[in-house]
XYZ file of C-alpha atoms in Angstrom:
471
model
C 68.023 41.707 -12.220
C 65.240 41.523 -14.767
C 64.505 44.371 -17.179
C 61.855 46.351 -15.300
C 59.674 49.464 -15.302
C 58.137 48.673 -18.703
C 55.253 51.099 -18.087
C 53.597 54.118 -19.714
C 51.036 54.811 -16.956
C 51.804 55.824 -13.388
C 49.824 54.355 -10.496
C 47.991 57.683 -10.210
C 47.083 57.651 -13.917
C 45.787 54.085 -13.680
C 43.604 55.159 -10.762
C 42.232 58.072 -12.826
C 41.380 55.788 -15.754
C 39.642 53.362 -13.409
C 37.669 56.152 -11.734
C 36.622 57.705 -15.070
C 35.613 54.277 -16.382
C 33.317 53.709 -13.417
C 31.820 57.166 -13.903
C 31.114 56.513 -17.606
C 29.502 53.126 -16.920
C 27.310 54.676 -14.235
C 26.324 57.851 -16.098
C 26.454 56.922 -19.820
C 25.878 53.206 -19.452
C 26.008 50.558 -22.155
C 23.428 49.833 -24.833
C 22.686 46.174 -24.167
C 20.661 44.720 -27.034
C 19.926 41.406 -25.324
C 16.913 41.094 -23.020
C 18.332 38.322 -20.850
C 21.586 40.208 -20.194
C 19.578 43.315 -19.274
C 17.412 41.302 -16.913
C 20.393 39.673 -15.185
C 22.262 42.968 -14.846
C 19.159 44.634 -13.418
C 18.748 41.822 -10.902
C 22.376 42.391 -9.849
C 21.746 46.091 -9.238
C 22.048 47.844 -12.617
C 19.473 50.411 -13.719
C 17.639 50.212 -17.036
C 17.117 53.460 -18.965
C 13.841 54.794 -20.308
C 14.618 53.433 -23.795
C 14.628 49.899 -22.388
C 18.120 49.086 -23.728
C 20.530 51.427 -21.937
C 21.993 49.786 -18.825
C 23.641 51.923 -16.134
C 26.125 50.115 -13.908
C 26.661 51.521 -10.393
C 30.235 51.637 -9.128
C 29.498 49.147 -6.348
C 28.118 46.588 -8.839
C 31.208 46.796 -11.049
C 33.765 46.639 -8.255
C 32.054 43.777 -6.451
C 31.974 41.660 -9.591
C 35.523 42.578 -10.651
C 36.735 40.932 -7.463
C 35.210 37.624 -8.603
C 37.197 37.350 -11.847
C 40.027 34.782 -11.577
C 43.652 35.732 -12.192
C 44.325 32.526 -14.117
C 42.626 29.761 -16.062
C 43.626 26.726 -18.101
C 43.112 25.683 -21.672
C 43.947 22.096 -22.617
C 45.689 20.140 -25.329
C 44.191 16.915 -26.642
C 46.360 14.893 -24.241
C 44.864 16.961 -21.354
C 48.105 18.860 -20.780
C 47.066 22.232 -19.330
C 48.073 25.524 -20.909
C 48.058 28.012 -18.052
C 46.933 31.554 -18.887
C 47.614 33.984 -16.060
C 48.817 37.427 -15.095
C 52.379 36.061 -14.994
C 52.440 34.087 -18.269
C 53.291 34.926 -21.862
C 51.714 32.367 -24.175
C 51.721 32.929 -27.936
C 49.225 31.867 -30.586
C 49.563 31.716 -34.364
C 47.177 32.436 -37.223
C 45.987 30.028 -39.912
C 44.035 32.276 -42.316
C 43.621 35.951 -43.182
C 42.208 37.897 -46.144
C 45.699 37.879 -47.714
C 48.524 35.343 -47.664
C 52.105 36.515 -48.218
C 53.183 34.045 -50.900
C 56.839 33.075 -50.479
C 57.637 32.085 -54.106
C 56.234 35.311 -55.582
C 56.779 37.560 -52.551
C 53.338 39.064 -53.234
C 49.978 38.923 -51.429
C 47.379 36.474 -52.711
C 44.015 35.206 -51.522
C 43.963 32.253 -49.092
C 43.328 28.653 -50.114
C 42.110 25.717 -48.060
C 45.550 24.103 -48.240
C 46.989 27.208 -46.554
C 44.801 26.516 -43.520
C 46.134 22.961 -43.261
C 49.738 24.108 -43.714
C 49.540 26.965 -41.213
C 47.741 24.821 -38.641
C 50.423 22.146 -38.888
C 53.094 24.829 -38.590
C 51.545 26.152 -35.372
C 51.053 22.621 -34.088
C 54.713 21.699 -34.606
C 56.303 24.965 -33.479
C 57.369 24.753 -29.824
C 56.792 28.488 -29.203
C 53.121 28.343 -30.285
C 50.723 27.585 -27.444
C 47.360 27.933 -29.191
C 45.832 28.328 -32.669
C 43.500 31.081 -33.891
C 41.217 30.685 -36.915
C 39.388 33.816 -38.010
C 36.130 33.652 -39.969
C 37.516 34.011 -43.503
C 36.485 31.919 -46.539
C 39.285 30.602 -48.768
C 39.345 31.541 -52.428
C 36.773 29.799 -54.621
C 34.626 28.431 -51.797
C 31.079 29.376 -50.878
C 31.095 31.147 -47.515
C 29.087 28.769 -45.304
C 30.775 25.677 -46.739
C 34.161 27.361 -46.401
C 33.659 28.045 -42.707
C 32.921 24.351 -42.114
C 35.844 23.088 -44.178
C 38.373 25.475 -42.634
C 37.213 24.495 -39.145
C 37.578 20.856 -40.165
C 41.103 21.573 -41.441
C 42.089 23.191 -38.153
C 40.522 20.621 -35.832
C 42.087 17.700 -37.727
C 45.589 19.180 -37.754
C 46.273 20.346 -34.218
C 46.121 19.041 -30.686
C 46.613 22.536 -29.231
C 43.867 24.769 -27.769
C 41.802 26.864 -30.178
C 40.752 30.517 -29.987
C 37.747 31.669 -32.007
C 35.626 34.743 -32.606
C 32.410 33.502 -34.262
C 30.908 35.938 -36.765
C 27.362 34.532 -36.915
C 24.907 32.277 -35.111
C 25.774 29.486 -37.550
C 29.536 29.693 -37.019
C 28.964 29.803 -33.252
C 26.927 26.612 -33.584
C 29.759 25.059 -35.604
C 32.320 25.865 -32.918
C 30.121 24.487 -30.145
C 29.560 21.246 -32.061
C 33.277 20.833 -32.743
C 34.049 21.549 -29.096
C 31.723 18.688 -28.142
C 33.583 16.345 -30.501
C 36.967 17.424 -29.125
C 35.722 16.814 -25.567
C 35.186 13.150 -26.514
C 32.174 12.593 -24.285
C 33.431 14.636 -21.332
C 31.839 17.937 -20.204
C 33.209 20.580 -22.594
C 33.982 22.996 -19.777
C 35.820 20.493 -17.607
C 39.075 20.706 -19.577
C 38.244 23.197 -22.327
C 39.978 22.910 -25.686
C 38.243 26.035 -27.004
C 38.134 29.701 -25.974
C 35.612 32.078 -27.545
C 35.657 35.848 -27.851
C 33.118 38.531 -28.670
C 33.321 42.319 -28.571
C 31.508 45.304 -27.276
C 30.986 47.405 -30.391
C 32.639 50.711 -29.632
C 31.264 52.958 -28.347
C 29.472 51.093 -25.568
C 27.096 48.886 -27.579
C 26.574 45.165 -26.961
C 24.831 43.465 -29.878
C 22.597 40.357 -29.623
C 25.024 38.018 -31.447
C 27.898 38.929 -29.161
C 25.678 38.497 -26.114
C 24.715 35.020 -27.320
C 28.361 34.069 -27.889
C 29.288 35.255 -24.416
C 26.399 33.457 -22.717
C 27.029 30.171 -24.544
C 30.750 30.390 -23.842
C 30.545 31.106 -20.128
C 27.668 28.767 -19.366
C 29.506 25.878 -20.994
C 32.640 26.619 -18.989
C 34.855 27.952 -21.789
C 37.167 30.860 -21.004
C 35.953 34.086 -22.623
C 37.928 36.811 -24.378
C 36.541 40.335 -23.793
C 37.344 41.831 -27.182
C 37.257 45.609 -27.656
C 38.556 47.639 -30.622
C 38.101 51.401 -30.126
C 39.117 53.367 -33.231
C 40.661 56.681 -32.207
C 39.007 59.541 -34.071
C 36.022 57.456 -35.188
C 34.552 55.367 -32.360
C 36.783 56.719 -29.574
C 38.532 60.013 -28.724
C 41.502 60.906 -30.921
C 44.137 60.456 -28.227
C 46.087 57.607 -26.681
C 44.543 58.283 -23.271
C 41.004 58.459 -24.704
C 41.534 55.189 -26.559
C 42.624 53.309 -23.464
C 39.766 54.832 -21.432
C 37.228 53.665 -24.045
C 38.699 50.163 -24.101
C 38.794 50.016 -20.327
C 35.126 51.011 -19.967
C 34.088 48.228 -22.317
C 36.354 45.675 -20.647
C 34.893 46.537 -17.252
C 31.403 46.012 -18.643
C 32.306 42.573 -20.028
C 34.212 41.598 -16.875
C 31.158 42.547 -14.808
C 28.667 40.766 -17.063
C 30.810 37.614 -17.097
C 30.653 37.385 -13.299
C 26.920 38.144 -13.300
C 26.431 35.238 -15.698
C 28.622 32.904 -13.655
C 30.660 33.964 -10.611
C 34.291 33.003 -11.113
C 33.944 32.799 -14.899
C 37.318 32.762 -16.660
C 37.780 35.895 -18.751
C 40.670 37.748 -20.376
C 40.951 41.533 -20.670
C 41.531 42.592 -24.288
C 42.078 45.934 -26.026
C 42.784 46.086 -29.769
C 42.989 49.853 -30.180
C 43.284 51.278 -33.702
C 43.601 54.667 -35.396
C 41.335 56.332 -37.971
C 43.315 57.766 -40.891
C 41.207 60.732 -41.892
C 42.757 61.419 -45.323
C 42.123 57.939 -46.687
C 39.064 57.110 -44.604
C 40.462 53.823 -43.337
C 41.554 52.179 -40.107
C 45.191 51.663 -39.136
C 45.551 48.652 -36.865
C 49.337 48.438 -36.699
C 50.674 51.960 -36.348
C 54.162 51.544 -34.882
C 53.392 53.726 -31.863
C 50.503 51.402 -30.994
C 53.042 49.984 -28.568
C 51.843 52.696 -26.148
C 48.287 51.342 -26.194
C 49.562 47.781 -25.812
C 51.668 48.594 -22.765
C 48.825 50.588 -21.197
C 46.336 47.741 -21.770
C 48.721 45.346 -20.074
C 48.986 47.671 -17.104
C 45.205 47.981 -16.799
C 44.735 44.195 -16.961
C 47.386 43.861 -14.265
C 45.596 46.443 -12.141
C 42.443 44.297 -12.243
C 44.504 41.130 -11.692
C 43.099 39.362 -14.747
C 45.011 37.880 -17.698
C 45.174 39.793 -20.950
C 44.512 38.503 -24.464
C 46.310 40.820 -26.875
C 47.876 41.047 -30.302
C 51.384 39.669 -30.150
C 52.817 41.532 -33.107
C 52.035 43.098 -36.494
C 53.068 45.335 -39.367
C 51.393 47.703 -41.809
C 53.073 46.167 -44.859
C 52.526 42.972 -46.817
C 56.213 42.591 -47.590
C 59.132 40.859 -45.914
C 61.127 44.076 -45.578
C 62.773 46.447 -43.127
C 59.535 48.218 -42.155
C 57.939 44.869 -41.350
C 60.890 43.974 -39.144
C 60.923 47.289 -37.271
C 57.169 47.331 -36.632
C 57.087 43.661 -35.669
C 59.903 44.091 -33.169
C 58.349 47.180 -31.601
C 54.881 45.685 -31.273
C 56.301 42.433 -29.878
C 57.974 44.231 -26.956
C 54.963 44.476 -24.587
C 54.017 40.819 -25.042
C 57.530 39.431 -24.746
C 58.706 41.730 -21.937
C 55.594 42.423 -19.846
C 53.687 39.212 -20.495
C 50.517 38.940 -18.448
C 48.472 36.408 -20.373
C 48.084 35.186 -23.959
C 49.190 36.903 -27.151
C 47.623 36.121 -30.474
C 48.634 36.643 -34.079
C 52.114 35.310 -34.795
C 52.461 35.774 -38.557
C 50.204 38.826 -38.794
C 51.043 41.697 -41.160
C 49.453 43.891 -43.874
C 47.511 45.999 -41.362
C 45.995 42.931 -39.676
C 44.734 41.664 -43.037
C 47.688 39.465 -44.013
C 49.455 36.325 -42.858
C 52.958 35.080 -43.601
C 54.039 31.572 -42.660
C 57.644 32.722 -42.582
C 56.715 35.558 -40.226
C 55.146 33.037 -37.834
C 58.619 31.566 -37.455
C 60.369 34.949 -37.343
C 57.876 36.337 -34.831
C 58.422 33.285 -32.632
C 62.169 33.943 -32.807
C 61.515 37.558 -31.836
C 59.473 36.480 -28.823
C 62.278 34.192 -27.686
C 64.937 36.873 -28.161
C 62.999 39.668 -26.456
C 61.941 37.301 -23.705
C 65.602 36.515 -23.086
C 66.401 40.233 -22.927
C 63.619 40.647 -20.390
C 65.270 38.103 -18.105
C 68.092 40.611 -17.635
C 71.514 39.840 -16.178
C 72.091 37.374 -13.364
C 74.715 38.759 -10.999
C 76.182 36.214 -8.581
C 79.584 35.099 -7.395
C 79.463 32.362 -10.036
C 78.554 34.611 -13.004
C 80.887 37.425 -11.942
C 83.682 34.837 -11.729
C 86.101 37.251 -10.086
C 88.308 34.346 -8.986
C 88.964 33.375 -12.628
C 89.833 36.951 -13.537
C 92.289 37.014 -10.645
C 93.835 33.647 -11.524
C 94.048 34.192 -15.284
C 95.482 37.666 -14.863
C 96.662 40.055 -17.607
C 96.956 38.553 -21.069
C 95.438 35.170 -20.121
C 92.687 33.112 -21.727
C 89.315 32.035 -20.396
C 88.703 29.297 -22.976
C 89.174 26.443 -20.500
C 87.880 28.150 -17.365
C 85.003 26.315 -15.562
C 82.510 29.130 -16.188
C 83.216 29.031 -19.935
C 82.726 25.271 -20.124
C 79.609 25.446 -17.941
C 77.996 28.254 -19.928
C 78.734 27.111 -23.479
C 75.198 25.749 -23.842
C 73.476 27.509 -20.958
C 71.342 29.800 -23.107
C 72.532 32.926 -21.334
C 73.579 34.308 -24.711
C 70.852 34.049 -27.335
C 72.030 31.997 -30.309
C 68.755 30.551 -31.561
C 66.303 31.211 -34.316
C 66.760 31.994 -37.979
C 69.122 34.914 -37.484
C 72.087 35.090 -39.871
C 75.038 35.182 -37.453
C 77.850 34.916 -40.019
C 78.463 38.658 -40.012
C 81.405 39.759 -42.144
C 82.123 36.099 -43.010
C 78.775 35.711 -44.761
C 78.893 35.099 -48.532
C 75.641 37.146 -48.608
C 73.658 34.520 -50.451
C 69.877 34.651 -50.490
C 69.738 31.204 -48.900
C 71.595 32.576 -45.864
C 68.997 35.301 -45.217
C 66.672 35.205 -42.234
C 63.677 34.916 -44.561
C 65.147 31.922 -46.421
C 66.027 30.219 -43.152
C 62.508 30.850 -41.875
C 61.034 29.353 -45.060
C 63.161 26.248 -44.627
C 61.874 25.968 -41.060
C 58.278 26.390 -42.281
C 58.718 23.562 -44.776
C 60.174 21.264 -42.107
C 57.568 21.966 -39.427
C 54.498 22.017 -41.684
C 55.418 18.623 -43.145
C 55.080 16.942 -39.754
C 51.923 14.873 -39.291
C 49.994 16.051 -36.194
C 49.163 13.572 -33.450
C 45.385 13.981 -33.745
C 43.669 10.742 -32.775
C 42.014 8.735 -35.534
C 38.775 8.734 -33.550
C 38.716 12.536 -33.376
C 39.663 12.966 -37.038
C 36.954 10.552 -38.206
C 34.328 12.321 -36.074
C 35.364 15.766 -37.353
C 35.328 14.608 -40.991
C 31.899 13.040 -40.529
C 30.595 16.244 -38.944
C 31.996 18.386 -41.763
C 30.562 16.125 -44.470
C 27.118 16.339 -42.886
C 27.338 20.148 -42.575
C 28.952 21.017 -45.900
C 28.047 18.155 -48.146
């Protein structure tokens, strides 16, 4: 049977969180700083507070609209191959840029360069375990911000055929994404077979800013799937407890799920909860505390309760080093995505407290997802796999080397033998080039050197667009 019962919330506790979320949305409401969203919510049955911005959502309104959210949706590759995102899938995405890049030759963090974006995009494009690409709004070193955003988007769009996930940080970058989506659609309606998925958050606690409202409206009305991003910070913008953090995230997800269906019944949307922890001594935010696994499992359970896919962090580490702590934290935080699944999981390669990216860790994280996914499949018990007849026929002191089951299963994949793991054990000469990191780097070099199959027509159109925008 498969590995099961990967839960931290009981059915009764899930029901309590749902009930409390409905109560908060009805009594505390959400500050909605967009007049059109307020008007549409009011027309659907919400109440507007005396300040003109607070919106109170009755339980009936929320539950009726939750039932309209689909349990699956598709993103598309350039060749129109669908990438199914659903409550029973586990699809991984990789990063292309972050504030820091873990430089392999020096083994130290450095600022990103435009060539990193090209290299990391090609790596994600060529890696078979990567389903989609995520480009955050981050300017490379030495480039003016607005020009950088155009050139990095150009670098991504010209080096992958896979779907793209984005979280625009301004009206201008939203416009850029919408224009590129039109080019990628090649004359077809952009929402018919969407290549792009956009996300925008509720600002915890319970505040929906005008920019994020605009992103959501543009996304859903054009037919793109939408990612309901929330990031409650325990002790700062949410209660200092695991339960309080998941309740805060759930309230905000329910608001976005409801608004999405008000905007367009049946709109594709993913539940998302990126809980973090306030470190009081240093006055900073910890995004990848190792026990964050509890929040990740709970978020997956809540998304499953509402029967909608989840978009979540796949993995992460606090450190910007390729060391033991990175490995432990990465493995722990990968467990919910690889074992529970339930949607799409972003951020292969992420480290340094969500501020760093390692190309080698993209490969290692993909190996981790494959390994943990195999563990999740459990043990198949059948007459064939038990092979009691062979045990009887071979008897004491015999050999199974030539038995049918052995020959059949040599390359079956039942035993995980893939990835960059060093499997030499005590026979290893313990050379640096035999290490997992060195093997991963070799894989990075091989994959990132492959030329992506982006059509010449698309590439020319993207380059022309970028030249007009950036000069």
